[in-house]
mmCIF file of C-alpha atoms and ligand atoms in Angstrom:
data_model
loop_
_atom_site.group_PDB
_atom_site.id
_atom_site.type_symbol
_atom_site.label_atom_id
_atom_site.label_comp_id
_atom_site.label_asym_id
_atom_site.label_seq_id
_atom_site.Cartn_x
_atom_site.Cartn_y
_atom_site.Cartn_z
ATOM 1 C CA MET L 11 -33.865 -48.214 41.316
ATOM 2 C CA ASP L 12 -36.755 -49.041 39.115
ATOM 3 C CA LEU L 13 -35.932 -47.904 35.585
ATOM 4 C CA LYS L 14 -39.559 -47.267 34.767
ATOM 5 C CA GLN L 15 -39.820 -44.857 37.596
ATOM 6 C CA LEU L 16 -36.596 -43.184 36.640
ATOM 7 C CA LYS L 17 -37.916 -42.753 33.124
ATOM 8 C CA LYS L 18 -41.089 -41.172 34.492
ATOM 9 C CA GLN L 19 -39.086 -38.823 36.660
ATOM 10 C CA LEU L 20 -36.881 -37.970 33.735
ATOM 11 C CA SER L 21 -39.835 -37.156 31.470
ATOM 12 C CA LYS L 22 -41.342 -35.015 34.174
ATOM 13 C CA ASP L 23 -38.077 -33.084 34.565
ATOM 14 C CA LEU L 24 -37.822 -32.576 30.815
ATOM 15 C CA ASN L 25 -41.364 -31.237 30.709
ATOM 16 C CA LYS L 26 -40.521 -28.672 33.307
ATOM 17 C CA ALA L 27 -37.330 -27.452 31.593
ATOM 18 C CA SER L 28 -38.056 -24.133 29.946
ATOM 19 C CA ASN L 29 -34.667 -22.712 29.000
ATOM 20 C CA SER L 30 -31.221 -23.851 27.963
ATOM 21 C CA LYS L 31 -29.895 -23.558 31.505
ATOM 22 C CA ASP L 32 -32.571 -25.982 32.809
ATOM 23 C CA LEU L 33 -31.670 -28.377 30.059
ATOM 24 C CA GLN L 34 -27.996 -28.167 30.863
ATOM 25 C CA ASP L 35 -28.746 -28.881 34.538
ATOM 26 C CA LEU L 36 -30.745 -31.948 33.550
ATOM 27 C CA LYS L 37 -27.924 -33.262 31.432
ATOM 28 C CA ILE L 38 -25.698 -33.064 34.471
ATOM 29 C CA LYS L 39 -28.350 -34.598 36.687
ATOM 30 C CA TYR L 40 -28.770 -37.649 34.452
ATOM 31 C CA LEU L 41 -25.650 -38.047 32.354
ATOM 32 C CA GLY L 42 -23.011 -36.190 34.378
ATOM 33 C CA LYS L 43 -20.217 -38.076 36.108
ATOM 34 C CA LYS L 44 -22.436 -38.653 39.097
ATOM 35 C CA GLY L 45 -25.659 -38.505 37.078
ATOM 36 C CA ARG L 46 -28.460 -40.927 37.777
ATOM 37 C CA ILE L 47 -28.083 -42.905 34.569
ATOM 38 C CA SER L 48 -24.285 -42.871 34.797
ATOM 39 C CA LEU L 49 -24.417 -44.301 38.309
ATOM 40 C CA LEU L 50 -26.672 -47.105 37.125
ATOM 41 C CA SER L 51 -24.102 -48.062 34.507
ATOM 42 C CA LYS L 52 -21.444 -48.121 37.178
ATOM 43 C CA ASP L 53 -23.542 -50.457 39.335
ATOM 44 C CA LEU L 54 -23.841 -52.992 36.518
ATOM 45 C CA GLY L 55 -20.734 -54.674 37.856
ATOM 46 C CA LYS L 56 -22.587 -55.650 40.954
ATOM 47 C CA LEU L 57 -25.108 -57.738 39.012
ATOM 48 C CA SER L 58 -24.641 -61.358 38.134
ATOM 49 C CA GLN L 59 -23.350 -62.385 34.715
ATOM 50 C CA SER L 60 -26.786 -63.449 33.572
ATOM 51 C CA GLU L 61 -28.565 -60.262 34.649
ATOM 52 C CA ARG L 62 -25.977 -57.873 33.293
ATOM 53 C CA PRO L 63 -26.766 -57.864 29.494
ATOM 54 C CA LYS L 64 -30.461 -57.223 30.006
ATOM 55 C CA ALA L 65 -29.892 -54.489 32.546
ATOM 56 C CA GLY L 66 -27.184 -52.906 30.376
ATOM 57 C CA LYS L 67 -29.510 -52.818 27.401
ATOM 58 C CA ALA L 68 -32.275 -51.234 29.447
ATOM 59 C CA ILE L 69 -29.932 -48.552 30.750
ATOM 60 C CA ASN L 70 -28.718 -47.795 27.229
ATOM 61 C CA LEU L 71 -32.293 -47.442 26.022
ATOM 62 C CA LEU L 72 -33.016 -45.036 28.816
ATOM 63 C CA LYS L 73 -29.912 -43.046 27.983
ATOM 64 C CA LYS L 74 -30.915 -42.911 24.341
ATOM 65 C CA PHE L 75 -34.429 -41.872 25.297
ATOM 66 C CA PHE L 76 -33.036 -39.017 27.380
ATOM 67 C CA GLU L 77 -30.718 -37.899 24.624
ATOM 68 C CA GLU L 78 -33.451 -37.907 21.980
ATOM 69 C CA GLN L 79 -35.916 -36.082 24.166
ATOM 70 C CA SER L 80 -33.442 -33.485 25.288
ATOM 71 C CA GLN L 81 -32.387 -32.855 21.702
ATOM 72 C CA ILE L 82 -35.963 -32.227 20.623
ATOM 73 C CA LEU L 83 -36.425 -29.966 23.603
ATOM 74 C CA SER L 84 -33.173 -28.155 22.938
ATOM 75 C CA LYS L 85 -34.357 -27.240 19.438
ATOM 76 C CA GLU L 86 -37.662 -25.973 20.786
ATOM 77 C CA ILE L 87 -35.949 -23.903 23.451
ATOM 78 C CA GLU L 88 -33.511 -22.445 20.966
ATOM 79 C CA GLN L 89 -36.367 -21.373 18.705
ATOM 80 C CA GLN L 90 -38.234 -19.843 21.656
ATOM 81 C CA GLU L 91 -35.161 -17.922 22.674
ATOM 82 C CA ILE L 92 -34.645 -16.599 19.142
ATOM 83 C CA ASN L 93 -38.284 -15.544 18.973
ATOM 84 C CA ALA L 94 -37.925 -13.723 22.277
ATOM 85 C CA ILE L 95 -34.893 -11.833 20.985
ATOM 86 C CA LEU L 96 -36.669 -10.956 17.751
ATOM 87 C CA GLU L 97 -39.602 -9.563 19.692
ATOM 88 C CA THR L 98 -37.594 -7.393 22.016
ATOM 89 C CA GLU L 99 -34.817 -6.249 19.719
ATOM 90 C CA SER L 100 -35.613 -4.492 16.495
ATOM 91 C CA ILE L 101 -33.568 -2.556 13.984
ATOM 92 C CA ASP L 102 -35.038 0.464 12.284
ATOM 93 C CA ILE L 103 -33.544 0.239 8.835
ATOM 94 C CA SER L 104 -35.081 3.577 7.869
ATOM 95 C CA LEU L 105 -32.837 5.552 10.270
ATOM 96 C CA PRO L 106 -30.387 7.873 8.511
ATOM 97 C CA VAL L 107 -26.721 6.850 8.583
ATOM 98 C CA GLU L 108 -23.744 9.089 8.825
ATOM 99 C CA SER L 109 -21.558 8.034 5.946
ATOM 100 C CA GLU L 110 -17.922 7.267 6.664
ATOM 101 C CA LYS L 111 -15.405 9.600 5.091
ATOM 102 C CA LEU L 112 -13.071 7.647 2.842
ATOM 103 C CA GLY L 113 -9.408 8.524 2.579
ATOM 104 C CA ASN L 114 -7.969 9.846 -0.629
ATOM 105 C CA LEU L 115 -4.599 9.712 -2.286
ATOM 106 C CA HIS L 116 -2.734 13.002 -2.240
ATOM 107 C CA PRO L 117 -2.472 14.742 -5.644
ATOM 108 C CA ILE L 118 1.307 14.301 -5.513
ATOM 109 C CA THR L 119 0.943 10.559 -4.988
ATOM 110 C CA LYS L 120 -1.525 10.415 -7.855
ATOM 111 C CA THR L 121 0.846 12.285 -10.135
ATOM 112 C CA ILE L 122 3.704 9.922 -9.220
ATOM 113 C CA ASP L 123 1.447 6.922 -9.920
ATOM 114 C CA LYS L 124 0.334 8.369 -13.236
ATOM 115 C CA ILE L 125 3.915 8.964 -14.377
ATOM 116 C CA CYS L 126 5.208 5.595 -13.107
ATOM 117 C CA GLN L 127 2.324 3.786 -14.798
ATOM 118 C CA TYR L 128 3.346 5.257 -18.127
ATOM 119 C CA PHE L 129 7.017 4.397 -17.850
ATOM 120 C CA ILE L 130 6.296 0.901 -16.543
ATOM 121 C CA SER L 131 4.209 0.325 -19.672
ATOM 122 C CA ARG L 132 7.273 1.390 -21.696
ATOM 123 C CA GLY L 133 9.437 -1.250 -20.025
ATOM 124 C CA TYR L 134 11.101 0.848 -17.318
ATOM 125 C CA SER L 135 11.460 -0.539 -13.821
ATOM 126 C CA ILE L 136 11.117 1.440 -10.607
ATOM 127 C CA GLU L 137 14.199 2.023 -8.486
ATOM 128 C CA ASP L 138 14.658 3.489 -5.058
ATOM 129 C CA GLY L 139 17.509 5.192 -3.252
ATOM 130 C CA PRO L 140 18.219 6.678 0.177
ATOM 131 C CA GLU L 141 17.136 10.219 1.083
ATOM 132 C CA ILE L 142 20.142 10.561 3.376
ATOM 133 C CA GLU L 143 22.814 10.227 0.741
ATOM 134 C CA SER L 144 26.576 10.469 0.603
ATOM 135 C CA GLU L 145 28.278 13.443 -0.950
ATOM 136 C CA TYR L 146 29.893 10.979 -3.326
ATOM 137 C CA PHE L 147 26.646 9.734 -4.922
ATOM 138 C CA ASN L 148 24.880 13.103 -4.790
ATOM 139 C CA PHE L 149 27.763 15.049 -6.373
ATOM 140 C CA ASP L 150 31.155 13.448 -7.105
ATOM 141 C CA ALA L 151 29.940 10.403 -9.025
ATOM 142 C CA LEU L 152 27.703 12.706 -11.068
ATOM 143 C CA ASN L 153 30.683 14.629 -12.347
ATOM 144 C CA ILE L 154 30.215 17.470 -9.842
ATOM 145 C CA PRO L 155 33.592 17.664 -8.038
ATOM 146 C CA LYS L 156 34.150 19.526 -4.754
ATOM 147 C CA ASP L 157 34.791 23.022 -6.060
ATOM 148 C CA HIS L 158 32.250 22.838 -8.873
ATOM 149 C CA PRO L 159 29.894 25.869 -8.960
ATOM 150 C CA ALA L 160 26.890 23.560 -9.521
ATOM 151 C CA ARG L 161 27.165 22.527 -5.877
ATOM 152 C CA ASP L 162 26.245 26.047 -4.767
ATOM 153 C CA MET L 163 23.002 25.964 -6.733
ATOM 154 C CA HIS L 164 21.814 22.961 -4.789
ATOM 155 C CA ASP L 165 21.433 24.665 -1.354
ATOM 156 C CA THR L 166 22.336 21.460 0.379
ATOM 157 C CA PHE L 167 21.290 20.357 3.869
ATOM 158 C CA TYR L 168 24.337 18.607 5.286
ATOM 159 C CA VAL L 169 23.917 15.907 7.931
ATOM 160 C CA ASP L 170 27.641 15.709 8.693
ATOM 161 C CA ALA L 171 30.893 16.086 6.781
ATOM 162 C CA GLU L 172 30.052 13.326 4.286
ATOM 163 C CA MET L 173 26.329 12.784 4.414
ATOM 164 C CA LEU L 174 23.562 15.069 3.208
ATOM 165 C CA LEU L 175 19.871 15.095 2.319
ATOM 166 C CA ARG L 176 19.894 14.307 -1.379
ATOM 167 C CA THR L 177 19.284 17.426 -3.433
ATOM 168 C CA HIS L 178 18.002 15.500 -6.445
ATOM 169 C CA THR L 179 17.097 11.940 -7.469
ATOM 170 C CA SER L 180 20.068 11.755 -9.854
ATOM 171 C CA PRO L 181 22.267 9.776 -7.385
ATOM 172 C CA VAL L 182 19.915 6.845 -8.021
ATOM 173 C CA GLN L 183 21.312 6.784 -11.561
ATOM 174 C CA ILE L 184 24.694 5.709 -10.220
ATOM 175 C CA ARG L 185 23.254 3.308 -7.668
ATOM 176 C CA SER L 186 21.117 1.614 -10.329
ATOM 177 C CA ILE L 187 23.966 1.209 -12.810
ATOM 178 C CA LEU L 188 26.200 -0.262 -10.107
ATOM 179 C CA LYS L 189 23.417 -2.662 -9.185
ATOM 180 C CA SER L 190 22.061 -3.728 -12.579
ATOM 181 C CA LYS L 191 24.819 -2.850 -15.102
ATOM 182 C CA ALA L 192 24.048 -1.864 -18.718
ATOM 183 C CA PRO L 193 21.697 -2.084 -20.589
ATOM 184 C CA LEU L 194 19.179 -0.557 -18.227
ATOM 185 C CA LYS L 195 15.880 1.327 -18.135
ATOM 186 C CA ILE L 196 14.770 2.778 -14.826
ATOM 187 C CA ILE L 197 12.793 5.531 -13.226
ATOM 188 C CA CYS L 198 13.020 6.628 -9.631
ATOM 189 C CA PRO L 199 10.390 8.752 -7.891
ATOM 190 C CA GLY L 200 11.266 10.240 -4.510
ATOM 191 C CA LYS L 201 11.695 13.111 -2.116
ATOM 192 C CA VAL L 202 14.554 15.591 -2.417
ATOM 193 C CA TYR L 203 15.618 18.456 -0.162
ATOM 194 C CA ARG L 204 16.980 21.953 -0.637
ATOM 195 C CA SER L 205 17.348 24.829 1.756
ATOM 196 C CA ASP L 206 15.000 27.045 -0.193
ATOM 197 C CA ALA L 207 11.453 28.351 0.376
ATOM 198 C CA ASP L 208 9.279 30.841 -1.481
ATOM 199 C CA GLN L 209 6.194 30.786 -3.681
ATOM 200 C CA THR L 210 7.723 28.324 -6.106
ATOM 201 C CA HIS L 211 10.134 26.430 -3.820
ATOM 202 C CA THR L 212 9.652 24.219 -0.787
ATOM 203 C CA PRO L 213 12.508 22.698 1.273
ATOM 204 C CA MET L 214 11.239 19.221 0.464
ATOM 205 C CA PHE L 215 9.836 18.353 -2.925
ATOM 206 C CA HIS L 216 9.517 15.389 -5.263
ATOM 207 C CA GLN L 217 11.315 14.420 -8.414
ATOM 208 C CA ILE L 218 11.252 11.548 -10.854
ATOM 209 C CA GLU L 219 14.519 10.513 -12.364
ATOM 210 C CA GLY L 220 14.696 8.529 -15.584
ATOM 211 C CA LEU L 221 17.658 6.722 -17.062
ATOM 212 C CA LEU L 222 18.059 4.579 -20.149
ATOM 213 C CA ILE L 223 21.378 3.025 -21.142
ATOM 214 C CA ASP L 224 21.872 0.833 -24.173
ATOM 215 C CA GLU L 225 23.932 0.561 -27.306
ATOM 216 C CA LYS L 226 23.462 3.371 -29.846
ATOM 217 C CA VAL L 227 21.105 5.550 -27.819
ATOM 218 C CA ASN L 228 20.952 9.078 -29.233
ATOM 219 C CA PHE L 229 19.385 12.451 -28.560
ATOM 220 C CA GLY L 230 16.581 11.677 -31.013
ATOM 221 C CA ASN L 231 15.525 8.754 -28.803
ATOM 222 C CA LEU L 232 15.442 11.090 -25.814
ATOM 223 C CA LYS L 233 13.338 13.717 -27.589
ATOM 224 C CA HIS L 234 10.880 11.119 -28.809
ATOM 225 C CA GLU L 235 10.524 9.434 -25.409
ATOM 226 C CA LEU L 236 9.914 12.667 -23.519
ATOM 227 C CA THR L 237 7.597 14.207 -26.106
ATOM 228 C CA GLU L 238 5.449 11.063 -26.121
ATOM 229 C CA PHE L 239 5.397 11.101 -22.332
ATOM 230 C CA LEU L 240 4.270 14.728 -22.140
ATOM 231 C CA ASN L 241 1.490 14.123 -24.642
ATOM 232 C CA TYR L 242 0.322 11.222 -22.506
ATOM 233 C CA PHE L 243 0.540 13.185 -19.270
ATOM 234 C CA PHE L 244 -1.371 16.227 -20.430
ATOM 235 C CA GLY L 245 -3.707 14.222 -22.648
ATOM 236 C CA LYS L 246 -3.090 16.311 -25.765
ATOM 237 C CA LYS L 247 -0.439 17.212 -28.278
ATOM 238 C CA LEU L 248 1.577 19.978 -26.667
ATOM 239 C CA LYS L 249 4.102 22.408 -28.002
ATOM 240 C CA VAL L 250 7.367 21.093 -26.585
ATOM 241 C CA ARG L 251 10.756 22.764 -26.805
ATOM 242 C CA PHE L 252 14.203 21.330 -25.995
ATOM 243 C CA ARG L 253 16.333 24.291 -24.925
ATOM 244 C CA PRO L 254 20.122 23.859 -24.644
ATOM 245 C CA SER L 255 21.211 23.939 -21.033
ATOM 246 C CA TYR L 256 23.924 22.685 -18.737
ATOM 247 C CA PHE L 257 24.098 19.868 -16.210
ATOM 248 C CA PRO L 258 27.473 18.410 -15.225
ATOM 249 C CA PHE L 259 26.192 14.828 -15.549
ATOM 250 C CA THR L 260 24.819 15.128 -19.090
ATOM 251 C CA GLU L 261 26.402 16.230 -22.351
ATOM 252 C CA PRO L 262 24.685 17.652 -24.288
ATOM 253 C CA SER L 263 22.072 18.868 -21.792
ATOM 254 C CA ALA L 264 18.686 20.409 -22.338
ATOM 255 C CA GLU L 265 15.754 21.784 -20.491
ATOM 256 C CA VAL L 266 12.285 20.876 -21.664
ATOM 257 C CA ASP L 267 9.696 23.629 -21.893
ATOM 258 C CA ILE L 268 6.030 23.267 -22.694
ATOM 259 C CA MET L 269 3.730 25.954 -24.024
ATOM 260 C CA ASP L 270 1.330 26.972 -21.275
ATOM 261 C CA LYS L 271 -1.342 29.687 -21.219
ATOM 262 C CA LYS L 272 1.275 32.132 -19.973
ATOM 263 C CA GLY L 273 4.025 31.132 -22.388
ATOM 264 C CA TRP L 274 6.924 28.700 -22.231
ATOM 265 C CA LEU L 275 7.221 26.805 -18.989
ATOM 266 C CA GLU L 276 10.263 24.832 -17.933
ATOM 267 C CA ILE L 277 9.343 21.387 -16.647
ATOM 268 C CA MET L 278 12.390 19.144 -16.692
ATOM 269 C CA GLY L 279 16.073 18.715 -17.250
ATOM 270 C CA CYS L 280 17.545 16.058 -19.477
ATOM 271 C CA GLY L 281 20.490 15.092 -21.609
ATOM 272 C CA MET L 282 22.826 12.381 -22.816
ATOM 273 C CA VAL L 283 24.583 10.719 -19.891
ATOM 274 C CA HIS L 284 28.104 12.161 -19.567
ATOM 275 C CA PRO L 285 30.859 9.612 -20.356
ATOM 276 C CA ASN L 286 32.475 10.421 -16.987
ATOM 277 C CA VAL L 287 29.292 9.285 -15.218
ATOM 278 C CA LEU L 288 29.201 6.024 -17.166
ATOM 279 C CA LYS L 289 32.891 5.395 -16.431
ATOM 280 C CA GLU L 290 32.453 6.157 -12.739
ATOM 281 C CA ALA L 291 29.689 3.539 -12.592
ATOM 282 C CA GLY L 292 31.767 0.963 -14.474
ATOM 283 C CA VAL L 293 30.112 1.188 -17.912
ATOM 284 C CA ASP L 294 32.200 1.446 -21.066
ATOM 285 C CA PRO L 295 31.166 4.713 -22.826
ATOM 286 C CA LYS L 296 32.519 3.385 -26.121
ATOM 287 C CA LYS L 297 30.024 0.548 -26.075
ATOM 288 C CA TYR L 298 27.082 2.178 -24.326
ATOM 289 C CA SER L 299 25.368 5.539 -24.339
ATOM 290 C CA GLY L 300 22.268 6.706 -22.567
ATOM 291 C CA PHE L 301 19.896 9.497 -21.742
ATOM 292 C CA ALA L 302 18.625 10.776 -18.433
ATOM 293 C CA PHE L 303 15.924 13.128 -17.299
ATOM 294 C CA GLY L 304 14.651 14.585 -14.070
ATOM 295 C CA LEU L 305 11.348 16.275 -13.502
ATOM 296 C CA GLY L 306 9.675 18.005 -10.594
ATOM 297 C CA ILE L 307 6.467 16.337 -9.475
ATOM 298 C CA GLU L 308 5.026 19.407 -7.755
ATOM 299 C CA ARG L 309 5.219 21.386 -10.948
ATOM 300 C CA MET L 310 3.564 18.599 -12.958
ATOM 301 C CA THR L 311 0.819 18.326 -10.329
ATOM 302 C CA LYS L 312 0.310 22.071 -10.291
ATOM 303 C CA LEU L 313 -0.148 22.053 -14.068
ATOM 304 C CA ASP L 314 -2.382 18.992 -14.066
ATOM 305 C CA TYR L 315 -4.631 20.433 -11.343
ATOM 306 C CA GLN L 316 -4.327 24.012 -12.660
ATOM 307 C CA MET L 317 -3.184 25.392 -9.315
ATOM 308 C CA ASP L 318 -1.567 28.803 -8.851
ATOM 309 C CA ASP L 319 0.477 28.242 -5.726
ATOM 310 C CA MET L 320 2.547 25.108 -5.211
ATOM 311 C CA ARG L 321 2.493 25.564 -1.439
ATOM 312 C CA LEU L 322 -1.162 24.451 -1.423
ATOM 313 C CA LEU L 323 0.149 20.951 -1.994
ATOM 314 C CA PHE L 324 1.723 20.936 1.462
ATOM 315 C CA GLU L 325 -1.084 22.487 3.495
ATOM 316 C CA ASN L 326 -3.281 19.389 3.647
ATOM 317 C CA ASP L 327 -6.478 21.321 3.074
ATOM 318 C CA LEU L 328 -9.096 18.573 2.718
ATOM 319 C CA ARG L 329 -10.882 20.523 0.019
ATOM 320 C CA LEU L 330 -7.848 20.064 -2.159
ATOM 321 C CA ILE L 331 -6.623 16.643 -1.182
ATOM 322 C CA SER L 332 -10.047 14.969 -1.287
ATOM 323 C CA GLN L 333 -10.440 15.813 -4.957
ATOM 324 C CA SER L 334 -10.256 12.813 -7.181
HETATM 325 N N1 LIG V 24 19.067 16.562 -11.165
HETATM 326 C C1 LIG V 24 18.673 17.771 -11.865
HETATM 327 C C2 LIG V 24 18.141 18.780 -10.870
HETATM 328 O O1 LIG V 24 17.694 18.403 -9.831
HETATM 329 C C3 LIG V 24 17.629 17.463 -12.900
HETATM 330 C C4 LIG V 24 18.153 16.656 -14.021
HETATM 331 C C5 LIG V 24 18.684 17.290 -15.135
HETATM 332 C C6 LIG V 24 18.148 15.301 -13.987
HETATM 333 C C7 LIG V 24 19.178 16.598 -16.190
HETATM 334 C C8 LIG V 24 18.645 14.564 -15.041
HETATM 335 C C9 LIG V 24 19.159 15.238 -16.162
HETATM 336 O O2 LIG V 24 18.647 13.250 -15.052
HETATM 337 O O3 LIG V 24 19.635 14.518 -17.181
HETATM 338 O O4 LIG V 24 18.163 19.929 -11.180
#
């Protein structure tokens, strides 16, 4: 076929193309496998040696012409299509939007974070332990043997003959010593369970356990550490009292009270780690001593947020838990 005529035809077709589909069809018509220009290239073989280069060059020029023209056209069509969309679709940026409600951390989580942050800055590391715990770690290893009266006070949920829901975070003391050996500085936040429910008790609540073991640790170190912590937590210098008490795993033991509006308020238990506990965990009590403490998160949260009833913390009322 006459190339000049083909070129004319091709230009005419391009002029008629008005959208991207037309253009695509033309590409197939001319450059597809059986396209008009492609077929010409295939026929080159039928020409004589002397005719072939000239004809090949002419076909290439035509191909290039088509490609250039269709590219120009493609840009024009694209612009037209965008303009059409812009004309028909519009966004009213003045319409009011319903703002998304963002989630919030629960006050208990925030209290745990606040306490952990402090102890991390003092060089403590965070430890974890199982909530379904063995009787051995929850009681025996903490110097609370089978017939010890302290077991009764714990209102334990038993899972079976040996396993129970931990009644305190203190078993993590033993687990951490076994894992990391002395010296050691850890805290462990977590859930604990007791079969108990009234205005000040819930069957599940949170504690943070602290444990420091080193050479020559004494009760003065414990008093200083906890007093500093309480001043940090409540943001002011508080009246703090260490009242002699009893825990089987510490000797001597104390309870820490702070002066609240209504008088002295008990907020945690603490003491010097009992030598039996150190021995049970494989630490030599002649070389090492340590202190431990355990505090209730709900009570700390209640004080920090000035709440009257601890049970509010478990009702998931958005008015409470969306406070920052
Ligand atoms: N585990 C005790 C409880 O739940 C609290 C406690 C008291 C923890 C004294 C300690 C401690 O580490 O030294 O009542």
